[in-house]
Coordinates of C-alpha atoms in Angstrom, one line a residue:
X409 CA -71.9 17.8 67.3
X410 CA -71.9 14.8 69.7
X411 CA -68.7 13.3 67.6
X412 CA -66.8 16.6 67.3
X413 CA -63.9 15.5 69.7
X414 CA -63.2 12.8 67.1
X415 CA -63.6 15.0 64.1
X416 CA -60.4 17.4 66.2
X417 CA -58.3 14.7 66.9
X418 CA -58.1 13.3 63.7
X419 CA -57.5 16.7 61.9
X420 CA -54.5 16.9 63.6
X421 CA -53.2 13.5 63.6
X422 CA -54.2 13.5 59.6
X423 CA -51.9 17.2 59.4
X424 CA -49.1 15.2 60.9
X425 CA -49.3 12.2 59.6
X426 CA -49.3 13.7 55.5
X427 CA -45.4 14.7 56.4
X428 CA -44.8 11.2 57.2
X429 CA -46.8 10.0 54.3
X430 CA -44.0 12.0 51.9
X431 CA -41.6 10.7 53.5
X432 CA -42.1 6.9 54.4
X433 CA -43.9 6.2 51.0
X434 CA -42.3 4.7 47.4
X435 CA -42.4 7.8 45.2
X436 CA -45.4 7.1 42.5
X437 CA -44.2 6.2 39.4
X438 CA -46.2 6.7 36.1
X439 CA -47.5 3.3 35.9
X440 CA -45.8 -0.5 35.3
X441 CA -43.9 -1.8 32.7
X442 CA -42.5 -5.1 30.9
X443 CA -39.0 -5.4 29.7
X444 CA -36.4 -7.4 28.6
X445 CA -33.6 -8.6 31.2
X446 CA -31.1 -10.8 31.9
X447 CA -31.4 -12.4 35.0
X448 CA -28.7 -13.8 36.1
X449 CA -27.4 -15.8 33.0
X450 CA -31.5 -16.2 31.7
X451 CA -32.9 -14.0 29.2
X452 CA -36.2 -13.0 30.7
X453 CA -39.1 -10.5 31.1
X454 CA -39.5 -8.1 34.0
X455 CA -42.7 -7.0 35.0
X456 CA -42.2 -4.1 37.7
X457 CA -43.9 -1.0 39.5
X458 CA -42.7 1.3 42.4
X459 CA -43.3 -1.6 44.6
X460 CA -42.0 -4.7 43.3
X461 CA -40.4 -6.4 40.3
X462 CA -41.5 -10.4 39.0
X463 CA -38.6 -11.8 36.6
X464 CA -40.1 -14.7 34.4
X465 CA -38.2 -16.9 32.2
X466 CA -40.4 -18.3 29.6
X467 CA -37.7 -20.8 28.0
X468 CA -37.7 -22.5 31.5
X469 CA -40.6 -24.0 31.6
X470 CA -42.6 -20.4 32.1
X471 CA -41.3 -19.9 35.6
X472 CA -41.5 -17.4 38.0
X473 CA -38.2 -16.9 38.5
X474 CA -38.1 -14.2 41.3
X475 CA -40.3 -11.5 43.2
X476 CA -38.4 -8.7 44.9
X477 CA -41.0 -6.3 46.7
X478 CA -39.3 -3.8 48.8
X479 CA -35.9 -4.7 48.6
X480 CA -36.4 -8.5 49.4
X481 CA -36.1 -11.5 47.0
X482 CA -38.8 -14.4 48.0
X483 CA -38.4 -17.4 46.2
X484 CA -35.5 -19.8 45.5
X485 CA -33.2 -19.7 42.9
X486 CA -30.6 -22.8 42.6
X487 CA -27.2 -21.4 42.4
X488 CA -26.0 -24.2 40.7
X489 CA -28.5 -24.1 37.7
X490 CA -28.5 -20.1 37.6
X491 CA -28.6 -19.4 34.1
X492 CA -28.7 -22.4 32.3
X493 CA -31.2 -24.2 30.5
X494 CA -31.5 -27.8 29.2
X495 CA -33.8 -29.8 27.0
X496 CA -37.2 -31.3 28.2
X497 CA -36.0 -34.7 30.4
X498 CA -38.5 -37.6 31.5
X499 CA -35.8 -38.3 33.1
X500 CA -34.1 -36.0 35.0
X501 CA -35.4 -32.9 36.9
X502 CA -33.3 -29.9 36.6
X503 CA -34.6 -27.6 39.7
X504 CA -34.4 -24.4 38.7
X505 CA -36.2 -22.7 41.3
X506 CA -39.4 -19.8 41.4
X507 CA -42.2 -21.0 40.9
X508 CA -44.1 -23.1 38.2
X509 CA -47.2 -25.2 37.2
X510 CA -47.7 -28.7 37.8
X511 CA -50.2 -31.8 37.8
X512 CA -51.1 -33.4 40.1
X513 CA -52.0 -36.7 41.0
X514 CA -48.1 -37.7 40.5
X515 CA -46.8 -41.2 40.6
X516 CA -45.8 -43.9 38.5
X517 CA -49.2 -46.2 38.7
X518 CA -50.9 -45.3 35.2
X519 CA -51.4 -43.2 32.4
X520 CA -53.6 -40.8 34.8
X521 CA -50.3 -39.8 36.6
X522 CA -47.6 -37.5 36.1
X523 CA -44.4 -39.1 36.1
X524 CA -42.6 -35.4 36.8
X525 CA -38.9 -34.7 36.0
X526 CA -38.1 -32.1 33.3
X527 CA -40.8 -32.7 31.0
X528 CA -42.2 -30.9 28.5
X529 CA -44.9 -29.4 31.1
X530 CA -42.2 -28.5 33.7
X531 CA -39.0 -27.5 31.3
X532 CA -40.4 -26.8 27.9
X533 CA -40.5 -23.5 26.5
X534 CA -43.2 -21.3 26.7
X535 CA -44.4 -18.6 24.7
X536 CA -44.5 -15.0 25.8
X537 CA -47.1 -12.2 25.1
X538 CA -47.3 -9.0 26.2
X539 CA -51.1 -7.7 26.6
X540 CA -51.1 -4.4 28.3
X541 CA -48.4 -2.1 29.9
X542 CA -49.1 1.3 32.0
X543 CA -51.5 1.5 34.0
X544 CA -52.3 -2.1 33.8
X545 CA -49.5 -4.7 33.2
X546 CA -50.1 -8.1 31.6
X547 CA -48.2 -11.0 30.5
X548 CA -49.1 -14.3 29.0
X549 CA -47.3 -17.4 29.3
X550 CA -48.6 -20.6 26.7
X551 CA -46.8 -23.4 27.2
X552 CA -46.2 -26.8 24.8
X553 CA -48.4 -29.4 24.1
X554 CA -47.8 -32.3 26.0
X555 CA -48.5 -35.6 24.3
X556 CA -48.2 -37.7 27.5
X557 CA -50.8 -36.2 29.8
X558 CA -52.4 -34.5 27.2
X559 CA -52.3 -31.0 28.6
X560 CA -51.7 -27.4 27.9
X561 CA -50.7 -24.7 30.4
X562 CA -51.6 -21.2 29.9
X563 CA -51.2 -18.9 32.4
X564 CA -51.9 -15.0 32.6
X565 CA -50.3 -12.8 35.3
X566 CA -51.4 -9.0 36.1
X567 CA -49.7 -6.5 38.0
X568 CA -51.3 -2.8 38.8
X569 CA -49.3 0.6 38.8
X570 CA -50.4 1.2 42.4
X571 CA -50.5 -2.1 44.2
X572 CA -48.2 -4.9 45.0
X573 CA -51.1 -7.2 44.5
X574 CA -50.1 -10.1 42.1
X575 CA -52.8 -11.7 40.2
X576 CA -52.7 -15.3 38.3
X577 CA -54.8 -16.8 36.0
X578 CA -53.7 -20.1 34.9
X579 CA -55.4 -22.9 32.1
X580 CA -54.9 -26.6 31.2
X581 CA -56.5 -27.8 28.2
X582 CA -57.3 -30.7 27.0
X583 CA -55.8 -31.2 23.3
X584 CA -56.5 -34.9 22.8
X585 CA -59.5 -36.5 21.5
X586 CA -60.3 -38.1 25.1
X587 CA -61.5 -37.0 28.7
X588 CA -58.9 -36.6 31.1
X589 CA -58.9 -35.7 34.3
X590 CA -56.3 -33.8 36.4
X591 CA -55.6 -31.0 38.5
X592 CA -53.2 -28.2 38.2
X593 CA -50.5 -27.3 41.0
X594 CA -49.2 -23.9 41.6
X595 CA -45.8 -24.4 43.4
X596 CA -43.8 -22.3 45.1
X597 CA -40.0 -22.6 45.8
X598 CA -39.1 -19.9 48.7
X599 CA -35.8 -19.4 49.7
X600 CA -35.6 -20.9 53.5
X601 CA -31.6 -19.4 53.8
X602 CA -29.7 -16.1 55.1
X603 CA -26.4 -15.0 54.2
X604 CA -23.3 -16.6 56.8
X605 CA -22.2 -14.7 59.7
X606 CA -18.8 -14.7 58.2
X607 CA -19.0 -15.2 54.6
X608 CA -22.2 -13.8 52.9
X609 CA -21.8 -15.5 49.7
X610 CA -22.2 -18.7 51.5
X611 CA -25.9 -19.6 52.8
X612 CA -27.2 -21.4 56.2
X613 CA -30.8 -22.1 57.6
X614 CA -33.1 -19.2 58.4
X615 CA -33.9 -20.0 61.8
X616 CA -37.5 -18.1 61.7
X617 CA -39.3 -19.3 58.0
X618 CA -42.9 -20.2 58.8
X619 CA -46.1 -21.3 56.9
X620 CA -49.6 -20.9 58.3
X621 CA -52.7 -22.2 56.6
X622 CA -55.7 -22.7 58.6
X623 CA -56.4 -26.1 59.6
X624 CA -59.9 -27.4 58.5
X625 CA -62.4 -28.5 61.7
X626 CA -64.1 -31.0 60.0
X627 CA -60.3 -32.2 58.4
X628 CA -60.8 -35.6 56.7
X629 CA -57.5 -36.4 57.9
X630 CA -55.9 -37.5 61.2
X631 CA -54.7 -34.4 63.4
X632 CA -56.3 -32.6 60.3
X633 CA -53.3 -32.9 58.5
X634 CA -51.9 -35.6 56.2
X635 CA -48.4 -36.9 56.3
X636 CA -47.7 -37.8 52.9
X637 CA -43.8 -38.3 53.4
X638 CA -41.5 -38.0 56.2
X639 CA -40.8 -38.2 59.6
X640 CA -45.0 -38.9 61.0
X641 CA -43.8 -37.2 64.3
X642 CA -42.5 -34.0 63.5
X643 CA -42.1 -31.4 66.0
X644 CA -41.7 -28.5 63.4
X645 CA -45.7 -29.0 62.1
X646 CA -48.6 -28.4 64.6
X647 CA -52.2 -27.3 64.5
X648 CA -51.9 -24.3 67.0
X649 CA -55.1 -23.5 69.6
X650 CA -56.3 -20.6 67.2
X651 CA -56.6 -23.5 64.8
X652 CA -53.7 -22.0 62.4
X653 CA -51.6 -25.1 61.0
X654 CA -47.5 -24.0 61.1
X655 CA -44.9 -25.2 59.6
X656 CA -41.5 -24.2 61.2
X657 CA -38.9 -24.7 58.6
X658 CA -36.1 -27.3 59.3
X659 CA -33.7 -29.0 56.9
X660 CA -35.4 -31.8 56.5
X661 CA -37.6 -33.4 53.6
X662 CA -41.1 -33.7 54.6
X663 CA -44.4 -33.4 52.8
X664 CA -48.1 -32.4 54.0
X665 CA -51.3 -32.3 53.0
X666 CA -54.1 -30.4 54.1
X667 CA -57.8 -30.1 53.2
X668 CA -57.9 -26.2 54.2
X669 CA -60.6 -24.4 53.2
X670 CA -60.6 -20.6 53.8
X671 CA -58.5 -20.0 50.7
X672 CA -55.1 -19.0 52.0
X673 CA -51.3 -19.5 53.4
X674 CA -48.8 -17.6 54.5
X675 CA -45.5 -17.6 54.7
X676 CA -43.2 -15.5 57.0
X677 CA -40.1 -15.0 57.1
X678 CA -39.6 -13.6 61.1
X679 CA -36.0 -12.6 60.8
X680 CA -35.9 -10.4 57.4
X681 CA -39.6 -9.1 58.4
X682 CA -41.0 -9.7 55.3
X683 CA -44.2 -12.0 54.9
X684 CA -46.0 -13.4 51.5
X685 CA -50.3 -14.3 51.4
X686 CA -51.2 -16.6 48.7
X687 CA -54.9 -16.5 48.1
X688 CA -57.5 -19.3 46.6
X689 CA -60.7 -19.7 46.0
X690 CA -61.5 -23.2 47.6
X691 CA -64.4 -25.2 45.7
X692 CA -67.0 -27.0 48.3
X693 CA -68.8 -28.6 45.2
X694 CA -65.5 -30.6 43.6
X695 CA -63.1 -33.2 45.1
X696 CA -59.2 -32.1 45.1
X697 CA -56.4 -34.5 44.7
X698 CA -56.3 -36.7 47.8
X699 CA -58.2 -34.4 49.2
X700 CA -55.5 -31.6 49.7
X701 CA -56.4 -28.3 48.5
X702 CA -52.6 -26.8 50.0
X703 CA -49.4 -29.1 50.1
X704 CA -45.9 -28.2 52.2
X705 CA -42.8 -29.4 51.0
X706 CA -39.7 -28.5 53.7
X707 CA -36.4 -29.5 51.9
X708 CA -33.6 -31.1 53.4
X709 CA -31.9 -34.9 53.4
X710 CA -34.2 -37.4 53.8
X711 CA -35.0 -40.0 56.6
X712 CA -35.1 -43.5 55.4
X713 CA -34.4 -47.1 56.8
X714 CA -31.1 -48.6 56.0
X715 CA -30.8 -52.7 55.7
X716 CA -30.8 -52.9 59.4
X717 CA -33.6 -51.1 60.1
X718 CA -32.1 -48.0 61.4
X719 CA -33.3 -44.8 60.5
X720 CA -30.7 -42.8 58.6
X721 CA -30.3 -39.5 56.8
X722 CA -29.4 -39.3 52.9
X723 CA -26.5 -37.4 52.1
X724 CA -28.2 -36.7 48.2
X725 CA -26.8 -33.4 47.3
X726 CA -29.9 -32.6 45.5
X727 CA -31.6 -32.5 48.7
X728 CA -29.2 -29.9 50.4
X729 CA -30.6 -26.1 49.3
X730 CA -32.5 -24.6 51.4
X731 CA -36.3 -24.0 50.5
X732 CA -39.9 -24.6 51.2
X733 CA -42.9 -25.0 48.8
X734 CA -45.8 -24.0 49.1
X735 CA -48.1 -25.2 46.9
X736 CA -51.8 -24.7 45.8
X737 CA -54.4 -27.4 44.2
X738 CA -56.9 -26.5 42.0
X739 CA -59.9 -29.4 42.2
X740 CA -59.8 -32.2 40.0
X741 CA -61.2 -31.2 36.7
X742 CA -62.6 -33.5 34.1
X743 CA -62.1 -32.4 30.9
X744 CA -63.9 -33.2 27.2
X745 CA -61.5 -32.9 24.1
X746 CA -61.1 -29.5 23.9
X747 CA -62.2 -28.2 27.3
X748 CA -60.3 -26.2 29.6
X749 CA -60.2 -25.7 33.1
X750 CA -58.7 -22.3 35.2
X751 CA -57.5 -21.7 38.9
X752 CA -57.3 -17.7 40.1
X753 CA -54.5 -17.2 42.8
X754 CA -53.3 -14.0 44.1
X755 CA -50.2 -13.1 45.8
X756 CA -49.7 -10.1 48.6
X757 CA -46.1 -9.2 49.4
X758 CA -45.9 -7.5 53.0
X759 CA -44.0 -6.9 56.3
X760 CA -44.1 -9.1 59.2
X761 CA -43.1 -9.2 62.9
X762 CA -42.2 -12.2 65.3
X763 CA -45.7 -13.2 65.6
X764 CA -48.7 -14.3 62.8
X765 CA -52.3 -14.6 64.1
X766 CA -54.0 -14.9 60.8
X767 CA -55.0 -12.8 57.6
X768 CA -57.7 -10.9 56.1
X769 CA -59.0 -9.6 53.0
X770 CA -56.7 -6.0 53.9
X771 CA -53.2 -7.3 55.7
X772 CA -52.1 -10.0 58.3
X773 CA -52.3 -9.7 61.8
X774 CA -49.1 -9.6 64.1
X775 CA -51.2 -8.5 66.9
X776 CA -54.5 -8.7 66.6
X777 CA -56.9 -5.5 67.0
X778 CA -57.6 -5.0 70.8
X779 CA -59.6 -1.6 71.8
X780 CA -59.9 -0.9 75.7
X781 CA -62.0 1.7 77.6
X782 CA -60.2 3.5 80.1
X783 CA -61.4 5.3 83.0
X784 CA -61.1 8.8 81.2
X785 CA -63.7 8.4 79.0
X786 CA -61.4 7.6 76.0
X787 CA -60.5 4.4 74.1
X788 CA -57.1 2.7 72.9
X789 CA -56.8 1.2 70.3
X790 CA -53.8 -1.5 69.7
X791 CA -52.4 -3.6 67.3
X792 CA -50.0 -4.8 64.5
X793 CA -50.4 -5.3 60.9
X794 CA -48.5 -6.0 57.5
X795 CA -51.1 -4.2 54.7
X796 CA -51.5 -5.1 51.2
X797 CA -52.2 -2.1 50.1
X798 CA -51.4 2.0 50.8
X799 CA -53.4 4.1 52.3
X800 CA -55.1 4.8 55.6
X801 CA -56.7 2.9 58.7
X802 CA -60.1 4.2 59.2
X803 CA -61.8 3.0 63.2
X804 CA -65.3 2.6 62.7
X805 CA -67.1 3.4 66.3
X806 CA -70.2 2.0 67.1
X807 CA -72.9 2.7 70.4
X808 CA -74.4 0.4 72.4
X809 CA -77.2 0.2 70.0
X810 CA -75.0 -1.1 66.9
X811 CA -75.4 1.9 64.7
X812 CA -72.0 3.5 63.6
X813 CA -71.6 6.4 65.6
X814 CA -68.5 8.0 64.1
X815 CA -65.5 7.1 61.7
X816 CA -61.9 8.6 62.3
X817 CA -58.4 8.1 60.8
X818 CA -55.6 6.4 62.9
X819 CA -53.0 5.7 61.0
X820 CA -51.3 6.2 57.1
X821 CA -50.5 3.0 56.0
X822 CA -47.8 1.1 53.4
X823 CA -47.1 -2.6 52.4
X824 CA -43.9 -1.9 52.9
X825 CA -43.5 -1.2 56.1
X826 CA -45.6 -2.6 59.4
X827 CA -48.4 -0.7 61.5
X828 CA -48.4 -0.3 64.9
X829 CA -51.3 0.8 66.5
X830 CA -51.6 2.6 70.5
X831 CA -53.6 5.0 69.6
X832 CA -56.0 6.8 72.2
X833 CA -59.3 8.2 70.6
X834 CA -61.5 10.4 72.8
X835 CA -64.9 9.3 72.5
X836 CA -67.8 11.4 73.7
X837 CA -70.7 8.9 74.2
X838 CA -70.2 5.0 75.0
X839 CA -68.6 3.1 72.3
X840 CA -69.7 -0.7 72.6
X841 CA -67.5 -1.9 69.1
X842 CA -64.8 -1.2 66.9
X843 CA -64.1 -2.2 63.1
X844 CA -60.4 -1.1 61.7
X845 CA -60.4 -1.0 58.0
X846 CA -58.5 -0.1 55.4
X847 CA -59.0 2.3 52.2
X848 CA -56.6 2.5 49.6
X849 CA -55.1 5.1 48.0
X850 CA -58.1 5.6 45.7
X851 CA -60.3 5.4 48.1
X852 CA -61.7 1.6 47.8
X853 CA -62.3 -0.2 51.4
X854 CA -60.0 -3.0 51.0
X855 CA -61.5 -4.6 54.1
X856 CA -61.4 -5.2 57.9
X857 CA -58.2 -5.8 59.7
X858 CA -60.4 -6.5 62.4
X859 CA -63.5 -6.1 64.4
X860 CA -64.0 -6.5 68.5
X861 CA -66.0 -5.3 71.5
X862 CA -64.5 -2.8 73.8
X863 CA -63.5 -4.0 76.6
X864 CA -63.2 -2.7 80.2
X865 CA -64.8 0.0 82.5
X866 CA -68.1 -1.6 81.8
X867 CA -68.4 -2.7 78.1
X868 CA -67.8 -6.2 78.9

């Protein structure tokens, strides 16, 4: 056959690899399950699977409390507030942490703002259901009335036995007798700290915590971004050349909007290795709350002008943890009595390196795919990824002509650990482009991790 070199190689790196495989991979467990817990201090629900546990605590305001995948703990917990739980205030706001619903516009100006603070829609109690454990799990969260903005929250959250893949479905409803209009916030408190050198019950600044979203070309705003508060020269946010917008994490309050539209973010955190996708499905057809379909929030004292005039930090201990939101917009939905309105995120724990060129439907890309010819015929294929899902990495070749030519394996794979690619392939024939995708452990494609030409000895 003209492809039988391939067919070789991969039997025996596949014989090989299936050693590895046993070893490298979380043993599989029978499916997920729900339980109760106590989470430090809260009485909450667990949903876990061999991959990752989510710890909600429906009394606080149905929060996300934590996500642990692999070991690592993602989002923000306040130490200070760990365990405790206090009344619905309009005006206070006890931060809890994790991650929550909101509205969104906010402000002060009329009725068709949310004021914020512990209120009923971010500190009252929410109901909890269990829909469906095993090979499925399933959790609903309905939250309180609210008679001042005249909303609802619902929100649904599913977790499989054999993925890390989080999955939200969340509702507002409108249970006056009027039209409103609003949109719905997912927001995300990550934890921007590492233990100290010296004492590891006392916290300082991760150094490495980044977001990425990609930064719209046609951006309504100036430098494609907005600057909603803050410093309007900040040397920690930049639109990169590969048109990724980054946010390096210092201790310092800012807030930025962006009109992204590809549906994601990312953050990374590039000293524990560990990296979090949020997905979206942006809407083209309906306007989003000033525009901004993702908002940033970096945490930290804030800048302000004193009497004088002189810029000066605020020494607000509120403002002192360490965290970062991320936080998602659904449009801006105007809703009859009665009507409801929903927004479908997804979450992909994974690892990460030092680098971050961008995401696709199967993993992120450390270092993008590169394949070279080299002057013995064969091909190398490089590269680094974080996966979303286990399984294998399957090189598509394909002639001069376009038509796929042959398909071979290069790599088992695991959201728990990164891929690195230097593999050399012997390829009988000229092979002009190469696809890497990825097939899960039941044998769905889960998508490219990328697609290039071969370059070198003549395939330029």
């Amino acid at each position: 056959m003209r492809w039988s070199g391939l067919a070789s190689v991969a039997l025996t790196w596949t014989l090989a690899s299936l050693v590895a495989w046993s070893q490298s991979t979380p043993a599989k467990a029978s499916g997920c399950r729900i339980q109760a817990v106590d989470y430090r201090g809260w009485q909450a629900q667990e949903v876990s699977n061999r991959w990752l546990q989510l710890v909600v605590v429906p009394q606080n305001g149905g929060r996300v409390m934590q996500v642990t995948f692999a070991g690592h703990a993602y989002l923000f917990v306040n130490p200070k507030l760990a365990g405790k739980y206090f009344p619905p205030s309009s005006s206070q706001w006890f931060n809890y942490g994790g991650d929550k619903l909101w509205l969104l516009p906010e402000g002060t100006n009329d009725e068709q703002h949310w004021v914020g603070n512990s209120d009923i829609l971010d500190d009252g109690p929410f109901d909890f259901r269990k829909l469906s454990e095993g090979q499925s799990c399933e959790i609903q969260l309905i939250g309180p009335s609210d008679p001042q903005t005249g909303i609802q929250f619902t929100r649904t959250i599913h977790v499989d036995a054999d993925s890390p893949r989080i999955a939200f479905h969340a509702s507002m409803k409108n249970v006056t007798g009027h039209t409103l209009e609003w949109s719905m916030q997912s927001v995300s408190q990550y934890d921007t700290s590492t233990p100290g050198e010296t004492n590891p019950d006392s916290r300082r600044m991760n150094p490495e915590f980044w977001t990425f979203t990609p930064a719209n070309p046609s951006s309504s705003y100036l430098n494609r971004y907005h600057v909603r508060f803050g410093p309007a020269e900040n040397p920690a946010v930049r639109v990169r050349d590969d048109g990724l917008f980054t946010v390096h994490y210092v201790h310092m309050a800012a807030e930025l909007w962006l009109d992204s539209t590809e549906g994601w973010l990312a953050v990374v955190d590039s000293t524990s290795h560990f990296a979090m996708l949020e997905r979206f499905q942006y809407n083209d057809r309906q306007p989003y709350p000033g525009k901004a379909s993702v908002i940033f929030w970096t945490n930290g004292p804030e800048m302000r002008l004193n009497s004088d005039g002189n810029p000066s930090m605020s020494t607000d201990p509120d403002a002192s943890p360490y965290y970062l939101e991320a936080e998602i917009n659904s449009p801006m939905c105007r809703l009859r009595p009665g009507e409801s309105c929903t927004m479908d995120t997804e979450w992909f724990p994974t690892r990460s390196g030092n680098d971050f060129h961008g995401a696709t439907d199967a993993g992120i890309l450390i270092r993008p795919l590169k394949v070279t010819a080299t002057e013995a015929g064969k091909i190398k294929v490089l590269g680094s990824f974080g996966v979303f899902y286990s399984g294998k990495l399957i090189a598509r070749l394909y002639d001069e002509h376009g038509h796929l030519a042959a398909s071979t394996q290069v790599a088992d794979v695991s959201p728990d650990r990164t891929v690195s690619l230097e593999n050399e392939l012997a390829v009988p024939g000229k092979c002009s482009r190469v696809s890497l995708h990825l097939v899960d452990e039941t044998g769905v494609d889960r998508g490219a991790l990328g697609e290039v030409q071969v370059s070198g000895s003549g395939n330029e």
